[in-house]
Coordinates of C-alpha atoms and ligand atoms in Angstrom, one line a residue:
M1 CA -15.2 -18.6 30.4
Q2 CA -16.6 -19.1 27.4
A3 CA -19.5 -20.5 29.2
A4 CA -19.8 -17.6 31.3
P5 CA -23.4 -15.4 30.6
V6 CA -24.0 -12.5 28.5
D7 CA -26.0 -9.7 29.5
A8 CA -26.6 -8.1 26.1
A9 CA -28.0 -4.9 27.2
A10 CA -25.2 -4.2 29.6
L11 CA -23.3 -4.4 25.9
R12 CA -21.4 -0.9 25.4
P13 CA -22.9 -0.6 21.2
W14 CA -21.3 -0.9 18.8
Q15 CA -19.6 2.8 17.2
A16 CA -19.0 2.8 13.6
P17 CA -16.2 4.7 12.8
V18 CA -17.4 8.4 11.5
R19 CA -16.6 8.7 8.1
P20 CA -13.9 12.1 7.7
A21 CA -15.9 14.9 6.0
S22 CA -14.6 15.9 2.2
S23 CA -16.5 19.5 3.0
T24 CA -13.3 20.9 4.7
V25 CA -11.1 19.4 2.0
D26 CA -10.2 22.5 -1.0
F27 CA -10.0 20.3 -4.1
A28 CA -10.2 23.1 -6.3
A29 CA -6.0 23.8 -5.5
L30 CA -5.2 20.0 -5.4
A31 CA -6.8 20.3 -8.4
R32 CA -4.8 23.9 -9.3
Q33 CA -0.9 22.1 -7.7
L34 CA -2.6 18.6 -10.1
R35 CA -3.3 21.2 -13.7
Q36 CA 0.3 22.9 -12.5
A37 CA 2.9 19.1 -12.1
Q38 CA 4.7 19.1 -14.6
R39 CA 4.8 15.3 -13.9
P40 CA 1.9 13.9 -12.5
L41 CA 1.4 10.3 -10.9
L42 CA -1.4 8.5 -8.7
L43 CA -0.6 5.7 -6.9
A44 CA -3.4 4.0 -6.0
G45 CA -3.7 0.7 -2.8
H46 CA -6.6 -1.2 -1.9
G47 CA -8.5 1.7 0.0
V48 CA -9.9 2.6 -3.1
R49 CA -12.1 -0.6 -4.1
L50 CA -12.9 -1.2 -0.3
S51 CA -14.8 2.6 -0.6
G52 CA -16.6 1.5 -4.1
A53 CA -14.2 4.0 -5.8
A54 CA -12.5 2.0 -8.9
D55 CA -14.8 3.4 -11.3
A56 CA -13.9 6.8 -9.3
L57 CA -10.3 6.0 -10.2
Q58 CA -10.7 5.2 -13.4
A59 CA -12.9 8.3 -14.5
L60 CA -10.1 10.0 -12.8
A61 CA -7.2 8.6 -14.7
H62 CA -8.8 8.8 -18.1
E63 CA -10.2 12.2 -18.2
A64 CA -6.9 13.8 -16.8
G65 CA -5.1 11.5 -19.1
L66 CA -3.4 10.8 -15.3
P67 CA -0.9 7.6 -15.4
C68 CA -1.5 5.0 -12.9
V69 CA 0.9 3.5 -10.7
F70 CA -1.0 0.5 -8.3
T71 CA -0.5 -1.7 -5.6
W72 CA -0.5 -5.8 -5.0
N73 CA -3.4 -5.5 -3.7
A74 CA -5.0 -2.7 -6.4
L75 CA -3.4 -4.6 -9.4
D76 CA -6.4 -4.6 -11.1
L77 CA -8.3 -1.4 -10.6
L78 CA -6.7 -0.6 -14.8
P79 CA -6.0 -3.2 -17.1
H80 CA -2.6 -4.1 -17.8
E81 CA -3.1 -3.1 -20.9
D82 CA -4.4 0.3 -20.8
P83 CA -1.5 3.4 -21.8
L84 CA -1.7 4.6 -18.5
N85 CA -1.0 1.0 -16.4
I86 CA 2.2 1.7 -15.9
G87 CA 2.5 -0.8 -13.6
R88 CA 3.8 -1.6 -9.4
P89 CA 6.1 -0.3 -8.3
G90 CA 7.8 -1.8 -5.0
V91 CA 10.9 -4.0 -4.0
V92 CA 9.6 -6.2 -6.3
A93 CA 8.5 -4.5 -9.4
T94 CA 8.6 -4.1 -12.8
R95 CA 11.2 -1.1 -14.0
A96 CA 8.8 0.7 -15.0
A97 CA 6.7 1.9 -12.1
N98 CA 9.7 2.4 -10.0
F99 CA 11.3 4.6 -12.2
A100 CA 7.9 6.4 -13.0
V101 CA 7.9 6.8 -8.8
Q102 CA 11.1 8.2 -8.1
N103 CA 10.7 10.7 -11.7
C104 CA 7.1 12.2 -10.5
D105 CA 7.1 15.9 -9.5
L106 CA 3.5 15.1 -7.4
L107 CA 2.8 11.9 -6.5
I108 CA -0.7 11.6 -5.2
C109 CA -0.7 8.3 -2.8
V110 CA -4.9 7.1 -2.7
G111 CA -5.5 4.1 -0.2
A112 CA -2.4 2.6 0.1
R113 CA -0.6 3.0 3.1
L114 CA 2.7 3.0 2.1
D115 CA 4.0 0.2 3.6
P116 CA 7.6 -1.2 3.1
V117 CA 7.2 -3.8 0.2
V118 CA 6.2 -1.0 -1.9
T119 CA 8.2 1.9 -1.0
A120 CA 11.9 -0.8 -0.8
Y121 CA 12.3 -0.3 3.0
N122 CA 13.0 4.2 2.4
R123 CA 9.2 5.6 2.9
A124 CA 11.1 9.3 3.5
E125 CA 12.5 8.7 -0.9
F126 CA 9.8 7.4 -2.1
G127 CA 8.9 10.1 -5.0
R128 CA 12.0 11.8 -3.1
H129 CA 11.7 14.0 -5.8
A130 CA 7.7 14.3 -5.9
Q131 CA 5.3 17.1 -3.1
K132 CA 3.5 14.1 -1.8
I133 CA -0.9 13.9 -0.8
V134 CA -1.3 11.5 0.7
V135 CA -5.0 10.4 1.4
D136 CA -6.1 7.4 3.8
I137 CA -8.9 7.0 5.3
D138 CA -7.3 6.5 9.2
A139 CA -5.7 9.2 10.7
H140 CA -3.9 6.8 12.9
E141 CA -2.3 5.8 9.5
L142 CA -1.4 9.4 8.3
D143 CA 0.3 10.4 11.8
D144 CA 2.3 7.7 11.7
K145 CA 4.4 8.3 8.4
T146 CA 6.5 10.6 10.4
D147 CA 8.9 10.1 7.4
L148 CA 6.8 12.3 5.1
P149 CA 6.6 16.2 7.0
E150 CA 6.6 17.6 3.5
A151 CA 3.0 15.3 2.6
T152 CA -0.3 17.6 2.3
R153 CA -1.7 14.4 4.4
L154 CA -5.8 14.4 4.3
A155 CA -7.3 12.1 5.8
L156 CA -10.5 12.2 3.2
D157 CA -11.7 8.0 2.7
A158 CA -10.4 7.0 -1.0
G159 CA -13.4 8.2 -3.0
D160 CA -14.6 10.9 -1.6
F161 CA -11.5 12.4 -2.3
L162 CA -10.9 10.6 -6.0
Q163 CA -14.4 12.2 -6.2
G164 CA -14.3 15.7 -5.1
L165 CA -10.6 15.9 -7.4
R166 CA -12.3 15.1 -10.0
G167 CA -15.0 17.2 -9.4
A168 CA -12.7 20.3 -9.4
L169 CA -10.6 19.3 -12.0
G170 CA -12.6 19.7 -14.8
P171 CA -13.0 17.1 -17.9
A172 CA -10.1 19.0 -19.8
P173 CA -7.2 16.2 -19.3
L174 CA -3.7 17.1 -18.4
A175 CA -1.1 19.0 -20.1
V176 CA 0.9 16.4 -19.6
D177 CA 1.8 14.5 -22.8
A178 CA 5.4 14.2 -22.5
W179 CA 5.2 13.1 -19.3
R180 CA 2.9 10.9 -20.5
A181 CA 4.9 9.4 -23.1
R182 CA 7.3 8.8 -21.1
C183 CA 5.5 6.5 -19.2
L184 CA 5.0 4.2 -21.5
R185 CA 8.1 3.5 -22.6
W186 CA 9.6 2.9 -19.2
K187 CA 6.5 0.3 -19.8
L188 CA 7.2 -1.3 -23.5
D189 CA 11.7 -0.7 -22.7
H190 CA 11.1 -2.4 -19.4
P191 CA 8.6 -5.5 -19.8
L192 CA 9.7 -8.0 -17.4
H193 CA 10.4 -10.4 -20.1
P194 CA 11.8 -10.0 -23.5
Q195 CA 9.9 -11.1 -26.3
G196 CA 11.3 -14.3 -26.8
S197 CA 13.1 -15.1 -23.9
F198 CA 11.0 -17.8 -22.7
A199 CA 12.2 -21.8 -23.9
D200 CA 10.4 -23.7 -26.3
A201 CA 11.2 -27.0 -23.9
G202 CA 11.5 -28.3 -21.6
P203 CA 11.2 -26.8 -17.5
I204 CA 8.8 -24.8 -16.7
S205 CA 10.1 -21.3 -15.3
H206 CA 8.1 -19.3 -13.3
A207 CA 7.4 -16.1 -15.1
H208 CA 6.9 -18.3 -18.3
F209 CA 3.6 -19.3 -16.1
V210 CA 2.8 -16.5 -15.4
D211 CA 3.0 -14.7 -18.8
A212 CA 1.2 -17.8 -20.7
L213 CA -2.1 -18.0 -17.2
S214 CA -2.2 -14.5 -18.9
E215 CA -2.8 -14.5 -21.7
A216 CA -5.6 -17.9 -21.0
T217 CA -7.6 -16.5 -18.0
P218 CA -10.5 -15.1 -20.0
A219 CA -10.9 -11.2 -19.1
D220 CA -14.0 -10.9 -16.0
T221 CA -12.5 -14.2 -14.6
L222 CA -12.3 -13.8 -10.8
V223 CA -8.3 -14.8 -9.2
A224 CA -8.1 -15.5 -5.6
T225 CA -4.7 -16.5 -5.3
G226 CA -1.9 -17.3 -2.3
S227 CA 0.2 -14.9 -0.6
S228 CA 3.7 -15.5 0.3
G229 CA 6.8 -17.6 -1.5
L230 CA 8.8 -17.3 -4.3
A231 CA 5.9 -18.3 -6.2
V232 CA 3.1 -15.3 -6.1
E233 CA 6.1 -12.6 -6.1
F234 CA 5.9 -13.8 -9.4
L235 CA 2.9 -14.1 -9.9
Y236 CA 2.1 -10.5 -8.6
A237 CA 5.4 -8.9 -10.8
G238 CA 4.5 -10.5 -14.0
F239 CA 0.1 -11.7 -14.1
R240 CA -1.1 -9.0 -17.0
N241 CA -4.6 -8.3 -15.4
K242 CA -7.9 -8.4 -18.5
P243 CA -10.7 -6.3 -18.6
G244 CA -12.7 -7.4 -15.1
Q245 CA -10.6 -9.2 -13.8
R246 CA -10.4 -9.7 -10.0
L247 CA -6.9 -10.7 -8.6
F248 CA -6.7 -10.3 -4.1
L249 CA -4.8 -12.4 -2.3
T250 CA -4.2 -10.6 2.2
S251 CA -3.4 -7.6 2.9
G252 CA -0.4 -7.0 4.3
L253 CA -0.2 -11.2 5.3
G254 CA 1.9 -13.2 4.5
S255 CA 0.4 -16.2 5.7
M256 CA 0.6 -19.5 3.8
G257 CA -2.2 -21.2 3.4
Y258 CA -5.1 -18.1 2.5
G259 CA -5.2 -20.0 -0.9
L260 CA -7.2 -22.6 -0.8
P261 CA -9.8 -21.0 1.6
A262 CA -9.8 -18.0 -0.2
A263 CA -10.5 -19.5 -3.3
I264 CA -13.5 -21.3 -1.5
G265 CA -15.2 -18.2 0.0
A266 CA -14.7 -15.9 -2.9
C267 CA -16.5 -18.4 -5.2
L268 CA -19.1 -18.5 -3.2
G269 CA -19.9 -15.0 -2.2
Q270 CA -19.8 -14.5 -5.6
G271 CA -22.8 -17.1 -6.1
R272 CA -20.5 -19.7 -8.0
S273 CA -20.0 -18.6 -11.0
P274 CA -16.5 -20.0 -12.6
M275 CA -13.0 -18.3 -11.7
I276 CA -9.1 -19.6 -11.2
A277 CA -7.0 -20.1 -8.2
V278 CA -3.6 -20.3 -8.4
E279 CA -1.9 -21.4 -5.0
S280 CA 1.4 -22.7 -4.3
D281 CA 3.1 -26.1 -4.0
G282 CA 4.3 -25.6 0.7
S283 CA 0.9 -22.8 1.4
L284 CA -1.0 -25.7 -0.5
Q285 CA -0.6 -28.3 2.5
L286 CA -1.2 -25.4 5.4
N287 CA -5.2 -25.7 4.4
V288 CA -5.2 -28.9 2.6
Q289 CA -8.2 -30.4 3.7
E290 CA -10.7 -27.6 1.9
L291 CA -10.0 -29.9 -0.9
A292 CA -13.0 -31.9 0.3
T293 CA -15.0 -28.8 0.5
L294 CA -13.6 -28.6 -2.9
A295 CA -14.7 -31.4 -4.2
T296 CA -18.2 -31.7 -2.2
Q297 CA -19.7 -28.4 -2.4
A298 CA -18.4 -29.0 -6.4
L299 CA -17.3 -25.5 -7.3
P300 CA -16.1 -23.9 -10.3
I301 CA -12.7 -23.5 -9.4
C302 CA -9.7 -24.5 -11.6
L303 CA -7.2 -24.7 -9.5
F304 CA -3.5 -24.0 -10.7
V305 CA -0.6 -25.4 -7.8
M306 CA 2.2 -23.4 -8.6
N307 CA 4.9 -27.1 -7.7
N308 CA 8.4 -26.1 -7.6
G309 CA 9.4 -28.8 -4.4
G310 CA 8.8 -27.1 -1.5
Y311 CA 9.7 -24.1 -0.4
A312 CA 11.6 -22.1 -3.4
S313 CA 11.2 -18.9 -0.9
I314 CA 13.0 -20.1 1.4
R315 CA 15.8 -22.5 -0.4
N316 CA 16.7 -18.9 -0.6
T317 CA 17.4 -17.6 1.6
Q318 CA 19.2 -20.8 2.7
R319 CA 21.9 -20.7 -0.1
N320 CA 22.0 -16.6 -0.1
Y321 CA 22.2 -16.3 3.2
F322 CA 23.6 -19.6 5.1
Q323 CA 26.1 -21.5 2.4
G324 CA 23.4 -23.7 1.4
R325 CA 23.3 -24.8 4.5
Y326 CA 19.4 -26.0 3.0
L327 CA 17.0 -27.7 5.8
A328 CA 13.7 -28.2 5.9
S329 CA 12.3 -26.6 2.9
G330 CA 12.6 -29.1 -0.1
P331 CA 12.8 -32.8 -0.9
D332 CA 16.6 -33.7 -0.4
S333 CA 16.6 -31.2 3.5
G334 CA 13.0 -33.3 5.2
L335 CA 10.3 -31.8 3.8
R336 CA 8.9 -33.3 1.6
L337 CA 5.1 -32.8 -0.2
P338 CA 3.0 -35.2 -1.8
D339 CA 1.8 -36.4 -5.4
L340 CA -0.1 -33.9 -6.2
A341 CA -2.1 -36.3 -8.9
A342 CA -2.3 -38.4 -7.0
L343 CA -3.7 -35.9 -3.5
A344 CA -6.3 -35.0 -6.4
R345 CA -7.7 -38.9 -6.3
T346 CA -7.2 -39.3 -3.1
Y347 CA -9.7 -35.8 -2.8
G348 CA -12.2 -37.9 -6.3
L349 CA -10.9 -34.0 -7.6
P350 CA -10.2 -34.3 -11.5
C351 CA -5.9 -33.5 -12.1
V352 CA -3.4 -32.2 -15.0
T353 CA -0.1 -32.3 -14.5
I354 CA 2.1 -29.3 -16.9
A355 CA 5.8 -30.0 -16.8
D356 CA 6.8 -29.1 -19.8
S357 CA 7.2 -25.5 -21.2
H358 CA 6.9 -26.8 -24.5
A359 CA 2.7 -26.6 -26.2
L360 CA 3.2 -24.5 -22.5
A361 CA 0.0 -22.3 -23.8
A362 CA -2.1 -25.2 -25.8
A363 CA -1.7 -27.3 -21.7
L364 CA -2.8 -24.5 -20.3
S365 CA -6.3 -24.3 -21.9
G366 CA -6.6 -27.4 -22.0
A367 CA -6.7 -27.5 -18.0
M368 CA -9.6 -24.7 -18.1
A369 CA -11.6 -26.8 -19.9
L370 CA -11.1 -29.1 -17.9
P371 CA -13.8 -30.4 -15.5
R372 CA -14.4 -27.6 -12.9
P373 CA -13.6 -28.4 -9.4
C374 CA -9.6 -29.4 -11.4
L375 CA -6.1 -28.9 -10.1
V376 CA -4.1 -28.7 -12.4
D377 CA 0.5 -29.3 -11.3
L378 CA 1.9 -27.2 -12.6
Q379 CA 5.9 -28.2 -11.9
L380 CA 7.8 -25.6 -11.9
V381 CA 11.6 -25.3 -11.8
P382 CA 12.6 -25.9 -8.3
D383 CA 15.5 -23.1 -8.1
E384 CA 15.3 -19.7 -9.5
T385 CA 15.3 -16.1 -9.0
L386 CA 13.0 -13.2 -8.7
Q387 CA 14.5 -9.5 -11.1
P388 CA 14.6 -7.3 -10.6
K389 CA 14.6 -6.6 -7.4
C390 CA 15.6 -3.3 -5.4
A391 CA 18.5 -5.0 -3.4
A392 CA 20.9 -4.5 -0.9
I393 CA 25.0 -4.3 -2.6
P394 CA 27.4 -5.2 -1.0
L395 CA 30.7 -2.3 -1.0
A396 CA 34.4 -3.3 -2.0
E397 CA 35.3 -1.8 1.6
G398 CA 33.1 -3.7 3.1
G399 CA 29.3 -2.6 5.1
M400 CA 26.2 -3.1 2.7
V401 CA 24.0 -0.2 0.7
S402 CA 20.7 -0.7 0.0
M403 CA 19.5 0.5 -3.5
P404 CA 17.2 3.8 -3.7
L405 CA 13.5 2.6 -5.5
E406 CA 15.0 3.0 -8.9
D407 CA 18.1 1.2 -9.2
M408 CA 17.4 -2.6 -9.1
S409 CA 19.1 -5.4 -9.6
P410 CA 20.6 -6.4 -11.5
L411 CA 21.8 -3.2 -11.8
L412 CA 21.8 -1.1 -15.4
S413 CA 25.3 0.7 -15.8
L414 CA 25.5 3.8 -14.9
E415 CA 24.8 5.4 -17.5
A416 CA 21.8 3.9 -19.1
L417 CA 20.1 4.8 -15.5
E418 CA 21.1 8.4 -16.0
A419 CA 20.1 8.5 -19.2
E420 CA 16.1 6.8 -17.9
M421 CA 16.2 9.5 -15.2
L422 CA 14.8 12.6 -15.4
T423 CA 16.1 13.4 -11.9
P424 CA 19.2 13.0 -10.3
L425 CA 21.0 10.4 -9.6
S426 CA 20.8 9.2 -5.9
P427 CA 24.2 9.3 -4.1
R428 CA 24.2 5.6 -3.9
S429 CA 23.7 4.5 -6.9
R430 CA 27.6 6.0 -7.3
Q431 CA 28.4 4.7 -4.1
A432 CA 27.5 0.6 -5.1
R433 CA 29.6 1.3 -8.9
G434 CA 32.7 2.1 -6.6
A435 CA 31.6 5.1 -9.2
P436 CA 32.9 8.8 -7.9
C437 CA 29.8 10.3 -6.3
Ligands
TPP501 C1 1.7 -20.0 8.4 C2 3.8 -19.2 7.9 N1 4.3 -19.6 7.9 C3 5.4 -19.7 7.4 C4 5.8 -18.4 6.6 C5 6.8 -18.1 6.7 N2 7.7 -18.6 4.5 C6 7.0 -17.2 4.6 S1 7.1 -18.3 2.5 C7 7.6 -19.6 2.7 C8 7.5 -21.1 2.0 C9 6.1 -21.3 1.0 O1 6.2 -22.3 0.0 P1 5.8 -22.5 -0.7 O2 4.4 -22.3 -0.7 O3 5.5 -23.2 -1.8 O4 5.8 -21.4 -2.0 P2 7.3 -20.9 -2.6 O5 8.3 -20.3 -2.0 O6 7.7 -22.4 -3.0 O7 6.9 -20.5 -3.8 C10 7.6 -19.7 4.2 C11 7.7 -21.2 5.2 C12 4.2 -18.3 5.9 N3 4.6 -17.3 6.2 N4 3.6 -18.7 6.8
MG502 MG1 7.2 -24.0 -3.3

């Protein structure tokens, strides 16, 4: 088949999909709905970036004073420090973002397909007390969301929607000061790691590395990352992005091996300016030959490898669900990964190993200053679990209950959770704690 002759003239030409028209949308009514809301929230996804509407999103958020949450793919649309950035909701998330989603009364989803990792496998109860406006350029995606019967669905380009809404809303900010303050309070009260929670010396925790990397990475830096595994979850849960930084992973596919070739492509695509890449040790091996491309092309990439001794996420699964019967997930169970310093030498790359949390910040600055390309072997605690997380809780009477988005594990006390919520608790929160529903 590959060698068969092709008559190009006889081929059916490709038709670009027609961009949905925004002229039929009643933006004035949407703006009124937004002004009437007492607790509005915008969830922005990668569609915003794809439509070239990053600036439009920032303009709308800032003019209106509209709190926002983001999917992983879109986390760089507002810097972490921006008081309107309340975080990234989902199964692996900060509590603040999930509280904001579950307490808002109007949820505007733009360019986010509301996938299970964002909605904690329960789209019907995502923003369960909110009116919803869901904007997706792909009408099929909207048709598919039969579990959002009440939502206003708009098959529209994200940029057209944001511009249209901004125009109709006008420059006056929304009168939602108390809600804005509440969202910010959640963000400040529930950081992923309270100040001073990292060890001064000894093995480096994943979270400590991610925290230190956030500090060490300059504004306006491009950060290519791996796409699956525990290390990547820690990275996307905890990275505090600065202004102008871009972070990206695969959109929807968690394929190991992605990080290094993605970084090479990104570096070439942005004119070879200096950037960093963060990859995990298992994933690196699936495209390890690209270290040769990195070296040959002399690309200015500082490659951080989060080295937790193999497949930490798989070990966690084997420990939690298979009584610790480890198989092919680490050095003691048949998975042997090479020494990264030796590997870097083989490919002719400068390498530094960082293995102790003492003076981690200084060590990372030193690594950033290495001649690039270079490889940084970050030796991390091999067996960690990521918290908080939306989990399923075993019940005393047997069976399991999947916890609602706002009720992450480790569970807060019922009183603490009630104090955070502006809307009624889910019966499942009481059930999981053995309290009367
Ligand atoms: C190509 C491919 N094979 C298998 C998987 C399933 N998988 C998900 S994470 C993981 C282990 C990843 O190890 P590593 O990259 O070191 O990340 P860690 O969990 O250790 O942080 C595996 C095997 C996958 N995502 N992609
Ligand atoms: Mg690993």
